[in-house]
PDB file of C-alpha atoms and ligand atoms in Angstrom:
ATOM      1  CA  MET A   1     -28.983 -32.624  20.540  1.00  0.00           C
ATOM      2  CA  ASN A   2     -25.981 -34.390  19.815  1.00  0.00           C
ATOM      3  CA  PRO A   3     -23.573 -33.103  17.329  1.00  0.00           C
ATOM      4  CA  THR A   4     -22.949 -34.798  14.135  1.00  0.00           C
ATOM      5  CA  VAL A   5     -19.740 -36.084  13.389  1.00  0.00           C
ATOM      6  CA  GLN A   6     -18.278 -36.831  10.047  1.00  0.00           C
ATOM      7  CA  ILE A   7     -14.851 -38.107   9.147  1.00  0.00           C
ATOM      8  CA  PHE A   8     -13.424 -37.618   5.473  1.00  0.00           C
ATOM      9  CA  LYS A   9     -10.285 -39.119   3.907  1.00  0.00           C
ATOM     10  CA  ASP A  10      -8.387 -35.910   4.026  1.00  0.00           C
ATOM     11  CA  LEU A  11      -8.377 -32.024   4.180  1.00  0.00           C
ATOM     12  CA  PRO A  12      -9.273 -31.569   0.604  1.00  0.00           C
ATOM     13  CA  THR A  13     -12.479 -34.124   0.880  1.00  0.00           C
ATOM     14  CA  LEU A  14     -13.067 -32.388   4.166  1.00  0.00           C
ATOM     15  CA  SER A  15     -13.231 -29.132   2.412  1.00  0.00           C
ATOM     16  CA  GLN A  16     -15.168 -30.217  -0.347  1.00  0.00           C
ATOM     17  CA  ALA A  17     -17.898 -31.234   2.089  1.00  0.00           C
ATOM     18  CA  ALA A  18     -17.519 -27.841   3.828  1.00  0.00           C
ATOM     19  CA  ALA A  19     -17.997 -26.139   0.515  1.00  0.00           C
ATOM     20  CA  GLN A  20     -21.254 -28.086  -0.261  1.00  0.00           C
ATOM     21  CA  LEU A  21     -22.749 -27.559   3.089  1.00  0.00           C
ATOM     22  CA  PHE A  22     -21.941 -23.718   2.915  1.00  0.00           C
ATOM     23  CA  ILE A  23     -23.702 -23.540  -0.604  1.00  0.00           C
ATOM     24  CA  VAL A  24     -26.870 -25.526   0.519  1.00  0.00           C
ATOM     25  CA  SER A  25     -26.717 -23.325   3.772  1.00  0.00           C
ATOM     26  CA  ALA A  26     -26.777 -20.160   1.907  1.00  0.00           C
ATOM     27  CA  GLU A  27     -29.170 -21.102  -0.436  1.00  0.00           C
ATOM     28  CA  GLN A  28     -31.713 -22.255   2.067  1.00  0.00           C
ATOM     29  CA  ALA A  29     -30.872 -18.833   4.079  1.00  0.00           C
ATOM     30  CA  ILE A  30     -31.612 -16.640   1.033  1.00  0.00           C
ATOM     31  CA  ALA A  31     -34.745 -18.567   0.022  1.00  0.00           C
ATOM     32  CA  GLU A  32     -36.369 -18.254   3.925  1.00  0.00           C
ATOM     33  CA  ARG A  33     -34.792 -14.873   4.756  1.00  0.00           C
ATOM     34  CA  GLY A  34     -33.409 -12.951   1.682  1.00  0.00           C
ATOM     35  CA  ARG A  35     -29.736 -13.181   3.103  1.00  0.00           C
ATOM     36  CA  PHE A  36     -27.104 -15.157   4.516  1.00  0.00           C
ATOM     37  CA  LEU A  37     -25.253 -14.550   7.413  1.00  0.00           C
ATOM     38  CA  VAL A  38     -22.133 -16.557   8.181  1.00  0.00           C
ATOM     39  CA  ALA A  39     -19.153 -16.148  10.351  1.00  0.00           C
ATOM     40  CA  LEU A  40     -15.710 -17.299   8.886  1.00  0.00           C
ATOM     41  CA  SER A  41     -13.046 -18.755  11.166  1.00  0.00           C
ATOM     42  CA  GLY A  42      -9.373 -18.043  10.969  1.00  0.00           C
ATOM     43  CA  GLY A  43      -6.386 -20.327  11.259  1.00  0.00           C
ATOM     44  CA  SER A  44      -4.920 -22.611   8.103  1.00  0.00           C
ATOM     45  CA  THR A  45      -7.844 -25.099   7.988  1.00  0.00           C
ATOM     46  CA  PRO A  46     -10.315 -23.479   6.060  1.00  0.00           C
ATOM     47  CA  THR A  47      -8.173 -21.911   3.465  1.00  0.00           C
ATOM     48  CA  ALA A  48      -8.625 -24.732   1.045  1.00  0.00           C
ATOM     49  CA  LEU A  49     -12.593 -24.058   1.802  1.00  0.00           C
ATOM     50  CA  HIS A  50     -12.291 -20.486   1.010  1.00  0.00           C
ATOM     51  CA  ARG A  51     -10.567 -21.455  -2.321  1.00  0.00           C
ATOM     52  CA  LEU A  52     -13.135 -23.708  -3.514  1.00  0.00           C
ATOM     53  CA  LEU A  53     -15.931 -21.063  -2.715  1.00  0.00           C
ATOM     54  CA  VAL A  54     -14.571 -18.910  -5.501  1.00  0.00           C
ATOM     55  CA  ASP A  55     -16.226 -20.934  -8.062  1.00  0.00           C
ATOM     56  CA  ALA A  56     -19.418 -22.231  -6.005  1.00  0.00           C
ATOM     57  CA  PRO A  57     -22.905 -21.278  -7.059  1.00  0.00           C
ATOM     58  CA  VAL A  58     -23.722 -18.666  -4.178  1.00  0.00           C
ATOM     59  CA  ASP A  59     -25.552 -15.589  -4.315  1.00  0.00           C
ATOM     60  CA  TRP A  60     -22.784 -13.253  -3.159  1.00  0.00           C
ATOM     61  CA  PRO A  61     -24.639 -10.060  -3.451  1.00  0.00           C
ATOM     62  CA  ARG A  62     -27.170 -11.516  -0.516  1.00  0.00           C
ATOM     63  CA  VAL A  63     -24.277 -13.011   1.658  1.00  0.00           C
ATOM     64  CA  HIS A  64     -22.859 -10.943   4.855  1.00  0.00           C
ATOM     65  CA  VAL A  65     -19.485 -12.022   5.995  1.00  0.00           C
ATOM     66  CA  PHE A  66     -18.195 -11.838   9.570  1.00  0.00           C
ATOM     67  CA  TRP A  67     -15.851 -13.591  11.535  1.00  0.00           C
ATOM     68  CA  GLY A  68     -15.702 -15.476  14.975  1.00  0.00           C
ATOM     69  CA  ASP A  69     -12.384 -14.025  15.873  1.00  0.00           C
ATOM     70  CA  GLU A  70      -9.670 -11.914  14.579  1.00  0.00           C
ATOM     71  CA  ARG A  71      -6.059 -11.218  15.534  1.00  0.00           C
ATOM     72  CA  CYS A  72      -5.138  -7.738  16.469  1.00  0.00           C
ATOM     73  CA  VAL A  73      -2.651  -7.425  13.645  1.00  0.00           C
ATOM     74  CA  PRO A  74      -2.885  -4.991  10.349  1.00  0.00           C
ATOM     75  CA  VAL A  75      -4.878  -6.242   7.504  1.00  0.00           C
ATOM     76  CA  ASP A  76      -1.818  -6.569   5.499  1.00  0.00           C
ATOM     77  CA  ASP A  77      -0.190  -8.843   7.865  1.00  0.00           C
ATOM     78  CA  PRO A  78      -0.550 -12.780   6.905  1.00  0.00           C
ATOM     79  CA  GLY A  79      -1.932 -13.497  10.490  1.00  0.00           C
ATOM     80  CA  ASN A  80      -5.036 -11.463   9.954  1.00  0.00           C
ATOM     81  CA  ASN A  81      -8.136 -13.502   9.572  1.00  0.00           C
ATOM     82  CA  TYR A  82      -9.932 -11.245   7.260  1.00  0.00           C
ATOM     83  CA  ALA A  83      -6.938 -10.879   4.809  1.00  0.00           C
ATOM     84  CA  GLN A  84      -6.705 -14.651   4.578  1.00  0.00           C
ATOM     85  CA  ALA A  85     -10.376 -14.859   3.693  1.00  0.00           C
ATOM     86  CA  ARG A  86      -9.939 -11.748   1.322  1.00  0.00           C
ATOM     87  CA  ASP A  87      -6.845 -12.968  -0.306  1.00  0.00           C
ATOM     88  CA  ALA A  88      -8.433 -16.759  -0.940  1.00  0.00           C
ATOM     89  CA  LEU A  89     -11.939 -15.833  -1.410  1.00  0.00           C
ATOM     90  CA  LEU A  90     -13.686 -12.224  -1.163  1.00  0.00           C
ATOM     91  CA  ALA A  91     -11.577 -10.581  -3.493  1.00  0.00           C
ATOM     92  CA  HIS A  92     -12.620 -13.132  -6.200  1.00  0.00           C
ATOM     93  CA  VAL A  93     -16.437 -13.025  -5.991  1.00  0.00           C
ATOM     94  CA  PRO A  94     -19.099 -10.354  -6.247  1.00  0.00           C
ATOM     95  CA  ILE A  95     -19.912  -9.507  -2.562  1.00  0.00           C
ATOM     96  CA  PRO A  96     -20.452  -6.132  -1.866  1.00  0.00           C
ATOM     97  CA  ALA A  97     -17.893  -4.392   0.370  1.00  0.00           C
ATOM     98  CA  ASP A  98     -20.832  -3.278   2.632  1.00  0.00           C
ATOM     99  CA  ASN A  99     -21.299  -6.932   3.339  1.00  0.00           C
ATOM    100  CA  ILE A 100     -18.033  -7.660   4.488  1.00  0.00           C
ATOM    101  CA  HIS A 101     -17.905  -6.850   8.468  1.00  0.00           C
ATOM    102  CA  ARG A 102     -14.426  -7.185   9.458  1.00  0.00           C
ATOM    103  CA  ILE A 103     -13.264  -7.053  12.962  1.00  0.00           C
ATOM    104  CA  PRO A 104     -11.245  -3.646  12.994  1.00  0.00           C
ATOM    105  CA  ALA A 105      -8.010  -5.145  14.215  1.00  0.00           C
ATOM    106  CA  GLU A 106      -6.128  -1.910  13.744  1.00  0.00           C
ATOM    107  CA  LEU A 107      -7.672  -0.809  17.051  1.00  0.00           C
ATOM    108  CA  GLU A 108      -6.730  -1.448  20.412  1.00  0.00           C
ATOM    109  CA  PRO A 109      -7.948  -5.213  21.445  1.00  0.00           C
ATOM    110  CA  ASP A 110     -10.486  -3.939  23.717  1.00  0.00           C
ATOM    111  CA  SER A 111     -11.683  -0.770  21.268  1.00  0.00           C
ATOM    112  CA  ALA A 112     -11.746  -3.406  18.574  1.00  0.00           C
ATOM    113  CA  ALA A 113     -14.382  -5.697  20.473  1.00  0.00           C
ATOM    114  CA  ARG A 114     -16.448  -2.848  21.577  1.00  0.00           C
ATOM    115  CA  ALA A 115     -16.410  -1.653  17.925  1.00  0.00           C
ATOM    116  CA  TYR A 116     -17.177  -4.974  16.573  1.00  0.00           C
ATOM    117  CA  ALA A 117     -19.868  -5.809  19.002  1.00  0.00           C
ATOM    118  CA  ALA A 118     -21.548  -2.199  18.091  1.00  0.00           C
ATOM    119  CA  ALA A 119     -21.320  -3.534  14.366  1.00  0.00           C
ATOM    120  CA  LEU A 120     -22.860  -6.450  15.372  1.00  0.00           C
ATOM    121  CA  SER A 121     -25.988  -4.624  17.329  1.00  0.00           C
ATOM    122  CA  GLY A 122     -26.082  -2.071  14.555  1.00  0.00           C
ATOM    123  CA  PHE A 123     -26.722  -4.965  11.858  1.00  0.00           C
ATOM    124  CA  HIS A 124     -29.333  -6.657  14.075  1.00  0.00           C
ATOM    125  CA  ALA A 125     -29.587  -5.949  18.037  1.00  0.00           C
ATOM    126  CA  PRO A 126     -28.404  -7.238  20.073  1.00  0.00           C
ATOM    127  CA  TRP A 127     -26.452  -9.423  17.757  1.00  0.00           C
ATOM    128  CA  PRO A 128     -27.145 -11.050  14.538  1.00  0.00           C
ATOM    129  CA  ARG A 129     -28.468 -15.169  14.601  1.00  0.00           C
ATOM    130  CA  PHE A 130     -25.861 -16.390  12.239  1.00  0.00           C
ATOM    131  CA  ASP A 131     -26.931 -18.809   9.663  1.00  0.00           C
ATOM    132  CA  LEU A 132     -23.551 -20.442   9.719  1.00  0.00           C
ATOM    133  CA  VAL A 133     -20.826 -20.033  12.241  1.00  0.00           C
ATOM    134  CA  LEU A 134     -17.654 -21.928  10.687  1.00  0.00           C
ATOM    135  CA  LEU A 135     -15.103 -22.903  13.364  1.00  0.00           C
ATOM    136  CA  GLY A 136     -11.466 -24.450  14.097  1.00  0.00           C
ATOM    137  CA  MET A 137     -10.104 -25.911  16.991  1.00  0.00           C
ATOM    138  CA  GLY A 138      -6.743 -25.928  18.403  1.00  0.00           C
ATOM    139  CA  ASP A 139      -4.712 -28.917  19.764  1.00  0.00           C
ATOM    140  CA  ASP A 140      -5.156 -27.237  23.035  1.00  0.00           C
ATOM    141  CA  GLY A 141      -9.081 -27.148  22.574  1.00  0.00           C
ATOM    142  CA  HIS A 142      -9.533 -23.708  22.273  1.00  0.00           C
ATOM    143  CA  THR A 143     -12.042 -22.535  19.507  1.00  0.00           C
ATOM    144  CA  ALA A 144     -12.406 -18.913  17.724  1.00  0.00           C
ATOM    145  CA  SER A 145     -10.126 -17.275  20.493  1.00  0.00           C
ATOM    146  CA  LEU A 146     -11.610 -18.804  23.640  1.00  0.00           C
ATOM    147  CA  PHE A 147      -8.603 -20.614  25.019  1.00  0.00           C
ATOM    148  CA  PRO A 148      -8.194 -22.704  27.870  1.00  0.00           C
ATOM    149  CA  GLY A 149      -8.435 -20.638  31.053  1.00  0.00           C
ATOM    150  CA  SER A 150     -10.647 -17.965  29.383  1.00  0.00           C
ATOM    151  CA  PRO A 151     -13.239 -16.672  31.512  1.00  0.00           C
ATOM    152  CA  VAL A 152     -16.069 -19.015  30.966  1.00  0.00           C
ATOM    153  CA  ASP A 153     -18.686 -16.540  32.257  1.00  0.00           C
ATOM    154  CA  GLU A 154     -18.523 -13.775  29.835  1.00  0.00           C
ATOM    155  CA  ASP A 155     -21.745 -11.916  29.747  1.00  0.00           C
ATOM    156  CA  GLN A 156     -20.552  -9.843  26.540  1.00  0.00           C
ATOM    157  CA  PRO A 157     -21.068 -11.063  22.626  1.00  0.00           C
ATOM    158  CA  VAL A 158     -17.281  -9.726  22.090  1.00  0.00           C
ATOM    159  CA  ILE A 159     -14.329 -10.212  24.099  1.00  0.00           C
ATOM    160  CA  ALA A 160     -10.659  -9.008  23.925  1.00  0.00           C
ATOM    161  CA  VAL A 161      -8.303 -11.911  24.733  1.00  0.00           C
ATOM    162  CA  THR A 162      -4.595 -12.473  25.204  1.00  0.00           C
ATOM    163  CA  ALA A 163      -3.522 -15.732  24.147  1.00  0.00           C
ATOM    164  CA  HIS A 164      -0.149 -17.535  23.412  1.00  0.00           C
ATOM    165  CA  TYR A 165      -0.690 -20.324  20.731  1.00  0.00           C
ATOM    166  CA  GLN A 166       1.668 -21.662  18.304  1.00  0.00           C
ATOM    167  CA  GLY A 167       3.649 -18.359  17.936  1.00  0.00           C
ATOM    168  CA  ARG A 168       0.501 -16.406  16.522  1.00  0.00           C
ATOM    169  CA  PRO A 169      -0.473 -13.069  17.017  1.00  0.00           C
ATOM    170  CA  VAL A 170      -1.302 -12.825  20.845  1.00  0.00           C
ATOM    171  CA  GLN A 171      -3.934  -9.977  21.017  1.00  0.00           C
ATOM    172  CA  ARG A 172      -7.019 -10.982  19.859  1.00  0.00           C
ATOM    173  CA  VAL A 173     -10.655 -10.493  19.687  1.00  0.00           C
ATOM    174  CA  SER A 174     -13.458 -13.202  19.762  1.00  0.00           C
ATOM    175  CA  LEU A 175     -16.910 -13.907  19.457  1.00  0.00           C
ATOM    176  CA  THR A 176     -18.348 -15.866  22.714  1.00  0.00           C
ATOM    177  CA  PRO A 177     -20.615 -18.430  22.969  1.00  0.00           C
ATOM    178  CA  LEU A 178     -23.428 -16.117  23.657  1.00  0.00           C
ATOM    179  CA  VAL A 179     -23.563 -15.138  20.041  1.00  0.00           C
ATOM    180  CA  ILE A 180     -21.943 -18.595  18.624  1.00  0.00           C
ATOM    181  CA  ASN A 181     -24.735 -20.773  20.310  1.00  0.00           C
ATOM    182  CA  ALA A 182     -27.488 -18.855  18.947  1.00  0.00           C
ATOM    183  CA  ALA A 183     -26.630 -19.716  15.698  1.00  0.00           C
ATOM    184  CA  ARG A 184     -28.898 -21.861  13.295  1.00  0.00           C
ATOM    185  CA  GLN A 185     -25.702 -24.200  12.333  1.00  0.00           C
ATOM    186  CA  VAL A 186     -22.269 -24.085  13.826  1.00  0.00           C
ATOM    187  CA  VAL A 187     -19.766 -26.494  11.971  1.00  0.00           C
ATOM    188  CA  PHE A 188     -16.338 -27.107  13.122  1.00  0.00           C
ATOM    189  CA  LEU A 189     -13.522 -28.004  10.725  1.00  0.00           C
ATOM    190  CA  VAL A 190     -10.800 -30.242  12.264  1.00  0.00           C
ATOM    191  CA  SER A 191      -7.729 -31.628  10.489  1.00  0.00           C
ATOM    192  CA  GLY A 192      -4.461 -33.111  11.624  1.00  0.00           C
ATOM    193  CA  GLN A 193      -3.039 -35.858  13.964  1.00  0.00           C
ATOM    194  CA  SER A 194      -2.143 -33.478  16.443  1.00  0.00           C
ATOM    195  CA  LYS A 195      -5.655 -32.692  17.217  1.00  0.00           C
ATOM    196  CA  SER A 196      -7.176 -36.226  17.426  1.00  0.00           C
ATOM    197  CA  ALA A 197      -6.296 -36.729  20.996  1.00  0.00           C
ATOM    198  CA  THR A 198      -8.065 -33.454  22.041  1.00  0.00           C
ATOM    199  CA  LEU A 199     -10.812 -34.293  20.131  1.00  0.00           C
ATOM    200  CA  VAL A 200     -11.478 -37.440  22.067  1.00  0.00           C
ATOM    201  CA  ARG A 201     -11.596 -35.160  25.186  1.00  0.00           C
ATOM    202  CA  VAL A 202     -13.765 -32.705  23.728  1.00  0.00           C
ATOM    203  CA  LEU A 203     -16.270 -35.169  22.137  1.00  0.00           C
ATOM    204  CA  LYS A 204     -16.053 -37.845  24.471  1.00  0.00           C
ATOM    205  CA  GLY A 205     -14.474 -36.952  27.787  1.00  0.00           C
ATOM    206  CA  ASN A 206     -16.171 -35.214  30.995  1.00  0.00           C
ATOM    207  CA  SER A 207     -17.321 -31.657  30.507  1.00  0.00           C
ATOM    208  CA  ASN A 208     -14.530 -29.383  31.221  1.00  0.00           C
ATOM    209  CA  PRO A 209     -15.448 -26.127  29.252  1.00  0.00           C
ATOM    210  CA  LYS A 210     -12.781 -24.036  31.012  1.00  0.00           C
ATOM    211  CA  LYS A 211     -10.027 -26.338  30.115  1.00  0.00           C
ATOM    212  CA  LEU A 212     -11.764 -27.229  26.670  1.00  0.00           C
ATOM    213  CA  PRO A 213     -13.478 -24.219  25.347  1.00  0.00           C
ATOM    214  CA  ALA A 214     -14.733 -26.113  22.198  1.00  0.00           C
ATOM    215  CA  GLN A 215     -17.013 -27.577  24.674  1.00  0.00           C
ATOM    216  CA  ARG A 216     -18.861 -24.153  25.261  1.00  0.00           C
ATOM    217  CA  ILE A 217     -20.120 -24.661  21.630  1.00  0.00           C
ATOM    218  CA  HIS A 218     -23.671 -26.272  21.515  1.00  0.00           C
ATOM    219  CA  PRO A 219     -25.976 -24.025  19.643  1.00  0.00           C
ATOM    220  CA  SER A 220     -29.177 -23.441  21.947  1.00  0.00           C
ATOM    221  CA  ASP A 221     -31.530 -23.788  18.967  1.00  0.00           C
ATOM    222  CA  GLY A 222     -29.437 -24.998  15.782  1.00  0.00           C
ATOM    223  CA  ASN A 223     -27.554 -27.607  14.546  1.00  0.00           C
ATOM    224  CA  LEU A 224     -23.725 -28.420  15.445  1.00  0.00           C
ATOM    225  CA  THR A 225     -21.536 -30.532  12.871  1.00  0.00           C
ATOM    226  CA  TRP A 226     -18.158 -31.609  13.188  1.00  0.00           C
ATOM    227  CA  LEU A 227     -16.178 -32.531  10.056  1.00  0.00           C
ATOM    228  CA  LEU A 228     -13.115 -34.056  10.745  1.00  0.00           C
ATOM    229  CA  ASP A 229     -10.434 -35.649   8.628  1.00  0.00           C
ATOM    230  CA  GLU A 230      -9.336 -39.273   9.103  1.00  0.00           C
ATOM    231  CA  ALA A 231      -5.850 -38.148  10.860  1.00  0.00           C
ATOM    232  CA  ALA A 232      -7.978 -35.847  13.224  1.00  0.00           C
ATOM    233  CA  GLY A 233     -10.589 -38.253  13.908  1.00  0.00           C
ATOM    234  CA  SER A 234      -8.137 -41.353  14.166  1.00  0.00           C
ATOM    235  CA  ASN A 235      -8.524 -41.759  18.054  1.00  0.00           C
ATOM    236  CA  LEU A 236     -12.377 -41.220  17.572  1.00  0.00           C
ATOM    237  CA  GLU A 237     -15.016 -43.813  17.023  1.00  0.00           C
ATOM    238  CA  LEU A 238     -17.705 -42.333  14.658  1.00  0.00           C
ATOM    239  CA  LEU A 239     -20.246 -40.591  16.988  1.00  0.00           C
ATOM    240  CA  GLU A 240     -22.879 -40.443  14.566  1.00  0.00           C
ATOM    241  CA  THR A 241     -23.270 -40.221  10.921  1.00  0.00           C
ATOM    242  CA  SER A 242     -25.272 -37.589   9.514  1.00  0.00           C
ATOM    243  CA  SER A 243     -27.975 -38.724   7.151  1.00  0.00           C
TER     244      SER A 243
HETATM  245  C1  LIG B 301      -7.584 -18.305  14.813  1.00  0.00           C
HETATM  246  C2  LIG B 301      -8.711 -19.111  14.644  1.00  0.00           C
HETATM  247  C3  LIG B 301      -8.570 -20.296  15.549  1.00  0.00           C
HETATM  248  C4  LIG B 301      -8.373 -21.681  14.847  1.00  0.00           C
HETATM  249  C5  LIG B 301      -7.708 -22.600  15.316  1.00  0.00           C
HETATM  250  C6  LIG B 301      -7.268 -24.043  14.685  1.00  0.00           C
HETATM  251  O1  LIG B 301      -7.861 -17.037  14.752  1.00  0.00           O
HETATM  252  O2  LIG B 301      -6.739 -18.658  15.062  1.00  0.00           O
HETATM  253  O3  LIG B 301     -10.133 -18.727  14.803  1.00  0.00           O
HETATM  254  O4  LIG B 301      -9.351 -20.618  16.373  1.00  0.00           O
HETATM  255  O5  LIG B 301      -9.441 -21.854  14.088  1.00  0.00           O
HETATM  256  O6  LIG B 301      -6.528 -22.090  16.023  1.00  0.00           O
HETATM  257  O7  LIG B 301      -6.270 -23.045  13.500  1.00  0.00           O
HETATM  258  P1  LIG B 301      -5.491 -24.146  12.439  1.00  0.00           P
HETATM  259  O8  LIG B 301      -6.729 -24.290  11.330  1.00  0.00           O
HETATM  260  O9  LIG B 301      -4.545 -23.282  11.805  1.00  0.00           O
HETATM  261  O10 LIG B 301      -5.184 -25.592  12.924  1.00  0.00           O
END
């Protein structure tokens, strides 16, 4: 199924749309299955969304939060994805502590990856089918912590990664497409001119998943949506408007 691409004026407007999508997805999952399983992304793009969700009508006691990836830095490090979401959102909503499934980034990367894979399996073997996976994309085409040159044939749900990107933490842990593509819905939030050329390659270029890991994301039985701001989508004709 082709992805849905929506382009918004700017990041605040994109974030409003993402918040509305989050609210609707949560409502539907809770109505149908009694809980909402969501994997958050790291980076700077989702911060505005996280802040908007503080006052959103979400049944937080029925929400379980996971992460698509994590940097192997302590939870008091500003580069820690869990800490970013905790400070902007989770500390301000009535989500039970047991519903927050952070990646144990204080462990060595390989141990953290094994521990997170075990936690996913313990929650729902072999891994949960997420109702919503939120992702970002780097200007190099990476997503989560799947970077250009990363092996593309992982048979594990979680991997440890060493990657150099914009001076951010190098040691990481990441979900692999095995888990991400099992989700009911995957949504990319992409903002900024620096990503516009890569977006054209990812969405309209030839298939090259080793160089453009974002191309590895195509849910096997779920929806894929790209929410862009005009700066990121500036080189891209609208592929398809969602209804
Ligand atoms: C991470 C993210 C990563 C991020 C992109 C985009 O841990 O760094 O999961 O995949 O989404 O690097 O980051 P920005 O939103 O800061 O551009």
